[in-house]
C-alpha atoms as a PDB file:
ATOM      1  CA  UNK A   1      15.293  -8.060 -47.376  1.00  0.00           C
ATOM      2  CA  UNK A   2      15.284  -6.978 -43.508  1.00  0.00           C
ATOM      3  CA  UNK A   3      12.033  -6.420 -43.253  1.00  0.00           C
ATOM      4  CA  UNK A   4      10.644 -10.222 -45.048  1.00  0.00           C
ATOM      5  CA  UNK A   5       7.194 -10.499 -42.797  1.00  0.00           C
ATOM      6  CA  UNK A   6       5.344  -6.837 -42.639  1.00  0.00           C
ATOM      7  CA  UNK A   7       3.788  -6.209 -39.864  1.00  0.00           C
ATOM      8  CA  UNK A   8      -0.203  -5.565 -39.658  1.00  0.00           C
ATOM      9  CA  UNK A   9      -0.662  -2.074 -39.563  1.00  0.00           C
ATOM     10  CA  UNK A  10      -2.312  -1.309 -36.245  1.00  0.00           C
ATOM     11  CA  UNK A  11      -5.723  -1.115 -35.780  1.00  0.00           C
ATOM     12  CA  UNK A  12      -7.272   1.397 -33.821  1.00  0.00           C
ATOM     13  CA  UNK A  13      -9.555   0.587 -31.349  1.00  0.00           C
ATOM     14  CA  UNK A  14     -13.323   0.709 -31.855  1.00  0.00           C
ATOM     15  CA  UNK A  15     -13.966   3.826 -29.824  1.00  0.00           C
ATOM     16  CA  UNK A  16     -17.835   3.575 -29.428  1.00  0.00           C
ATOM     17  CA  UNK A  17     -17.007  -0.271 -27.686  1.00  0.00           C
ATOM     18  CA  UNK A  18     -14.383   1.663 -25.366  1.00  0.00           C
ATOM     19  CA  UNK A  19     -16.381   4.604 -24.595  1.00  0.00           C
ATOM     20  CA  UNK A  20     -19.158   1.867 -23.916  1.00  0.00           C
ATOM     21  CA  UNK A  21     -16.967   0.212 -21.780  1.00  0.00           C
ATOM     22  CA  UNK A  22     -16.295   3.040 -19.361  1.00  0.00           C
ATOM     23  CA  UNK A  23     -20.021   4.484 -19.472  1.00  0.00           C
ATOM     24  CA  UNK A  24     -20.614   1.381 -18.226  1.00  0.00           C
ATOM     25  CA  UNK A  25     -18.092   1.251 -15.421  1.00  0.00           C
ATOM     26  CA  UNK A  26     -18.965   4.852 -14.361  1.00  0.00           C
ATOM     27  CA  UNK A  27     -22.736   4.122 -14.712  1.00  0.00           C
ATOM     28  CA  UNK A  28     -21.862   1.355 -11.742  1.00  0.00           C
ATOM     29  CA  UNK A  29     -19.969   2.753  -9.696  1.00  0.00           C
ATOM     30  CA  UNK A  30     -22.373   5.327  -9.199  1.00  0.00           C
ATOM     31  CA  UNK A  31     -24.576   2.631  -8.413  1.00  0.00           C
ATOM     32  CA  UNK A  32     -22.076   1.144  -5.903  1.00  0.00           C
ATOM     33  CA  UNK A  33     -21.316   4.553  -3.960  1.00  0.00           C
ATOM     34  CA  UNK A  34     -25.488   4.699  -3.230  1.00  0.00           C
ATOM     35  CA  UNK A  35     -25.030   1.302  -1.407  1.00  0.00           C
ATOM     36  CA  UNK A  36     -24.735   1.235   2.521  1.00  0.00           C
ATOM     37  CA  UNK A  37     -22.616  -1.584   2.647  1.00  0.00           C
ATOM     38  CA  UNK A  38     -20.144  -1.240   0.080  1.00  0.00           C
ATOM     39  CA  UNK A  39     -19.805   2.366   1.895  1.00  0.00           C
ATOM     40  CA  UNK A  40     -18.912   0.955   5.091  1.00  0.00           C
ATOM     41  CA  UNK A  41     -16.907  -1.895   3.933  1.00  0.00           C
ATOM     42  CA  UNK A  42     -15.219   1.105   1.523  1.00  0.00           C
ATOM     43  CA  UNK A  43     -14.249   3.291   5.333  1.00  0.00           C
ATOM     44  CA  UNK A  44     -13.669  -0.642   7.371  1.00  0.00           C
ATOM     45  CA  UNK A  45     -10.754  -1.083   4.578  1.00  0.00           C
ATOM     46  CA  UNK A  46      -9.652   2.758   4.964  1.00  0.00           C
ATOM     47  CA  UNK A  47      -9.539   2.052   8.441  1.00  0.00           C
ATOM     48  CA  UNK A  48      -7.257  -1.153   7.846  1.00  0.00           C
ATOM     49  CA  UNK A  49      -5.469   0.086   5.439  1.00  0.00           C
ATOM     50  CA  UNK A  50      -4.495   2.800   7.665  1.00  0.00           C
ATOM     51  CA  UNK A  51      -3.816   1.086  11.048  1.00  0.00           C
ATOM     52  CA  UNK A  52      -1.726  -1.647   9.455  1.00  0.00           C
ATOM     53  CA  UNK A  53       0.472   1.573   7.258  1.00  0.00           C
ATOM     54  CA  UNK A  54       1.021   3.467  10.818  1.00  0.00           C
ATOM     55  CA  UNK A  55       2.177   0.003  12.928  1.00  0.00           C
ATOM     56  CA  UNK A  56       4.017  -1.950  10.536  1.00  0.00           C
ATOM     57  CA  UNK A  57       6.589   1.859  10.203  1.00  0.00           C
ATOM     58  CA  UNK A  58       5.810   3.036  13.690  1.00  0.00           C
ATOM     59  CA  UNK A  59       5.856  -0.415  15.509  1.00  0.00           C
ATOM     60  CA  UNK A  60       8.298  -2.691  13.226  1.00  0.00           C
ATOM     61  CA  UNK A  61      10.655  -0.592  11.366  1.00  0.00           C
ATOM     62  CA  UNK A  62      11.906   1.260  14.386  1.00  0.00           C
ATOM     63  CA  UNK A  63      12.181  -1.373  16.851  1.00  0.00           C
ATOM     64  CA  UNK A  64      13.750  -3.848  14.112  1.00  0.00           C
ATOM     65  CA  UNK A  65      16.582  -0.961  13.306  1.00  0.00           C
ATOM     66  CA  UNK A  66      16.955  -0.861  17.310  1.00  0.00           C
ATOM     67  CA  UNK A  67      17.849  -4.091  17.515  1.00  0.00           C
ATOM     68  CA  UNK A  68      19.159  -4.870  14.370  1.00  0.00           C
ATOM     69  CA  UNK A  69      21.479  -2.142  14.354  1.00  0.00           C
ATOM     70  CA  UNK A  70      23.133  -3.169  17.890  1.00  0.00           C
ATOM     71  CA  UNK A  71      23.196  -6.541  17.148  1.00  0.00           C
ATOM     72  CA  UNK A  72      25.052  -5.868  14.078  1.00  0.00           C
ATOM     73  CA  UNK A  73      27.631  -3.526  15.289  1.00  0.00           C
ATOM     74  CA  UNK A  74      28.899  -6.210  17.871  1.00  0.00           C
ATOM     75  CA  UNK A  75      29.272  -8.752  15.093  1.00  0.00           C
ATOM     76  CA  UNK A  76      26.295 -10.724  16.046  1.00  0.00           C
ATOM     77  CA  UNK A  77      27.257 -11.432  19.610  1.00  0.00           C
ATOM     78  CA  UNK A  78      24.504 -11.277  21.857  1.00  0.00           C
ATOM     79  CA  UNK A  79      27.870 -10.833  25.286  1.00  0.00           C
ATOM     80  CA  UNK A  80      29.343  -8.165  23.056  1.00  0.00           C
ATOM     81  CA  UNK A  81      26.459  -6.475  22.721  1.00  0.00           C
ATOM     82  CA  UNK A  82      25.256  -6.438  26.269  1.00  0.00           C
ATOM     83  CA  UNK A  83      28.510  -5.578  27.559  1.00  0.00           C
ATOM     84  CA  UNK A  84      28.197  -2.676  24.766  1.00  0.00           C
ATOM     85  CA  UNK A  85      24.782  -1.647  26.302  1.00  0.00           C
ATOM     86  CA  UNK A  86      24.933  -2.016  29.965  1.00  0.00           C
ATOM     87  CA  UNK A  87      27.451   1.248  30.364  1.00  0.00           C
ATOM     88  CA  UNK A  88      25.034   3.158  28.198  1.00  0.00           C
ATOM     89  CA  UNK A  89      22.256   2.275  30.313  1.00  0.00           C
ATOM     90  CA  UNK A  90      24.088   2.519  33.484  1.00  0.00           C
ATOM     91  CA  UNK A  91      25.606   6.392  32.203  1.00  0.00           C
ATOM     92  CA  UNK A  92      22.091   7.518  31.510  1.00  0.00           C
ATOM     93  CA  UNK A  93      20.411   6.191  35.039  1.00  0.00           C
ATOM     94  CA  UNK A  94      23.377   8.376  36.549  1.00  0.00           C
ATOM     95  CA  UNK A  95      22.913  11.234  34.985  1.00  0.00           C
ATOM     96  CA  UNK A  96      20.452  14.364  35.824  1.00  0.00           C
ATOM     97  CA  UNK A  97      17.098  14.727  34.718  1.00  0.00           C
ATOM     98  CA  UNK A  98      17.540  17.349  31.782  1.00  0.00           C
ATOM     99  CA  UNK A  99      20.007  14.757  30.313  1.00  0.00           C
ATOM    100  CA  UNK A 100      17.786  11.754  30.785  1.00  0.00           C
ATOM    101  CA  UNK A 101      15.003  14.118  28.997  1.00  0.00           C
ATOM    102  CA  UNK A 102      17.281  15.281  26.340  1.00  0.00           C
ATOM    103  CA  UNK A 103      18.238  11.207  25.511  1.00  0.00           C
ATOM    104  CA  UNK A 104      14.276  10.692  25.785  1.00  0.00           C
ATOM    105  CA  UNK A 105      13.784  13.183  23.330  1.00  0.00           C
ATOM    106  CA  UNK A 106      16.572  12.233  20.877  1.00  0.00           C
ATOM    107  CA  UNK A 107      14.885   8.568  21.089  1.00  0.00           C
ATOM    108  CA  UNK A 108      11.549  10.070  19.868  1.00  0.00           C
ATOM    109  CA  UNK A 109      12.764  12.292  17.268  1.00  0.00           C
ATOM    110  CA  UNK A 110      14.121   9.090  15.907  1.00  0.00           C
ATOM    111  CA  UNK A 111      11.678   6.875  16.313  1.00  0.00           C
ATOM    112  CA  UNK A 112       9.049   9.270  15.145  1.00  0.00           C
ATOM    113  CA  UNK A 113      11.302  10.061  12.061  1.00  0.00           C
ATOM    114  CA  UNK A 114      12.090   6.113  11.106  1.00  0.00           C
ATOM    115  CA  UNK A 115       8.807   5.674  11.236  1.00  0.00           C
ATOM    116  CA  UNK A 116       7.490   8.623   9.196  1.00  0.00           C
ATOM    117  CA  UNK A 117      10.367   7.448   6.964  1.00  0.00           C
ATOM    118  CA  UNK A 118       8.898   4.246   6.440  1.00  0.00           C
ATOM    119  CA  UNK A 119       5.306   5.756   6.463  1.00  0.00           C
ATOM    120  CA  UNK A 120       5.721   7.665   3.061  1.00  0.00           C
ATOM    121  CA  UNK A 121       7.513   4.718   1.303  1.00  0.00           C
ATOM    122  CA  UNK A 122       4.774   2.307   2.394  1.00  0.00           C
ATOM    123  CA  UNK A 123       2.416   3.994   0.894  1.00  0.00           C
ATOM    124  CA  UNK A 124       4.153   4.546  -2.338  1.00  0.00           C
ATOM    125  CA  UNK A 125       4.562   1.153  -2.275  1.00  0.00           C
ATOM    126  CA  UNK A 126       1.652  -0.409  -1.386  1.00  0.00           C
ATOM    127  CA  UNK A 127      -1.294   2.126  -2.137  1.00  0.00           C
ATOM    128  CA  UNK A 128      -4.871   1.395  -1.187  1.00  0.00           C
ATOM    129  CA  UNK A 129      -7.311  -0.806  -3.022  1.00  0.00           C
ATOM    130  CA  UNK A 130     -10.719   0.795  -3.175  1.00  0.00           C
ATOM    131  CA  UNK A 131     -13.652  -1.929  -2.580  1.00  0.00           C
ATOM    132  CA  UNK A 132     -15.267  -0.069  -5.274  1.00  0.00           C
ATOM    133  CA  UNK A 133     -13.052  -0.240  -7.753  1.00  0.00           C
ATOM    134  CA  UNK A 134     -12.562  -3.994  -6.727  1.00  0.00           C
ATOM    135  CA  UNK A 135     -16.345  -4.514  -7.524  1.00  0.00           C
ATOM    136  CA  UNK A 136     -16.421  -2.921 -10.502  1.00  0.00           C
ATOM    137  CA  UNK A 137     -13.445  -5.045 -11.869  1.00  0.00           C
ATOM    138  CA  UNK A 138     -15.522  -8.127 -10.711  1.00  0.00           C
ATOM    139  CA  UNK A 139     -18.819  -6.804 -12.525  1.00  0.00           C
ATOM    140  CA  UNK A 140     -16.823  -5.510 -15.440  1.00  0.00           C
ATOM    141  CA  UNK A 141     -15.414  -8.518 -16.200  1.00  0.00           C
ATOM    142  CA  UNK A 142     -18.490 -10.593 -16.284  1.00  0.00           C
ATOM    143  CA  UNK A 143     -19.861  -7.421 -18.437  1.00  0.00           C
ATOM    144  CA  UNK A 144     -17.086  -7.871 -21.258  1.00  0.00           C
ATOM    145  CA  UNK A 145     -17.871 -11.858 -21.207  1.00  0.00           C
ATOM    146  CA  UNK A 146     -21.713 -10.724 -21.837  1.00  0.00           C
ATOM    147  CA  UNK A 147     -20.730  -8.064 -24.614  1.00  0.00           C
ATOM    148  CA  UNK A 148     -17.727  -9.993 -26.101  1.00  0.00           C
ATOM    149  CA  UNK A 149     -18.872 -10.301 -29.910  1.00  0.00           C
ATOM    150  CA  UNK A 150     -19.425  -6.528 -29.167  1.00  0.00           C
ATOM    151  CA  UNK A 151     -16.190  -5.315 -28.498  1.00  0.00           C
ATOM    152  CA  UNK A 152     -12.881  -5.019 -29.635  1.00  0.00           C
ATOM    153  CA  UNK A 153      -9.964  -7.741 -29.661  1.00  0.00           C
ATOM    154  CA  UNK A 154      -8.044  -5.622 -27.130  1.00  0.00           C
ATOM    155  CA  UNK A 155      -9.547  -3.253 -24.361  1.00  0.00           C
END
């Protein structure tokens, strides 16, 4: 009595309609990597993609933790923090040169570090959307409304 509606047993899916399906999207995207400007739009968004990975974790991330960080350990009070900062700044103009290089250093390590850091997560996170594949989704789509009484219920 637990079981009072059966379910459907499951159907499998039409393989020649699937297979079909990804002749056709291998069929054109060989089409689309023969075309000039899909290839350059394909390396402009490589490009992009790239430039905006490297300065949002070299250029935000580390300069947000910079300030962040400060800001936060004086309890958000801008004359705390100053008054924090200004011996810090005035102990390293003081001091000699292979300390002021060693600081320097320790600042890039850091700041190279945060943002490699960053750099690996973002692209976990947000990983890169090929034009190619874009277009094919587009043409693919259009492709299953054209072959619809064709194929299977799900794809």
């Amino acid at each position: 009595m637990a079981n009072e509606h059966p379910t459907p047993p499951e159907l499998p899916a039409d393989a020649p309609d699937v297979a079909a399906y990804w002749a056709e999207r291998r069929r054109y995207l060989e089409t689309l990597r023969k075309r000039p400007d899909i290839r350059q739009k394909f390396w402009r968004e490589v490009g992009l993609y790239l430039l905006r990975r490297v300065l949002w974790s070299f250029g935000f991330f580390p300069v947000a933790i910079a300030v962040w960080l400060p800001f936060v350990m004086s309890s958000f009070n801008p004359v705390v923090m100053a008054s924090d900062l200004i011996p810090l700044l005035q102990s390293f103009v003081n001091a000699n040169p292979e300390v002021q290089a060693t600081k320097m250093s320790t600042l890039a390590i850091a700041w190279a570090s945060i943002g490699l850091f960053f750099l690996v997560f973002d692209f976990v996170l947000t990983p890169f959307r090929s034009p190619y594949e874009y277009e094919a989704d587009v043409y693919m789509r259009a492709w299953e409304q054209r072959n619809h009484d064709r194929l299977p219920d799900k794809l």
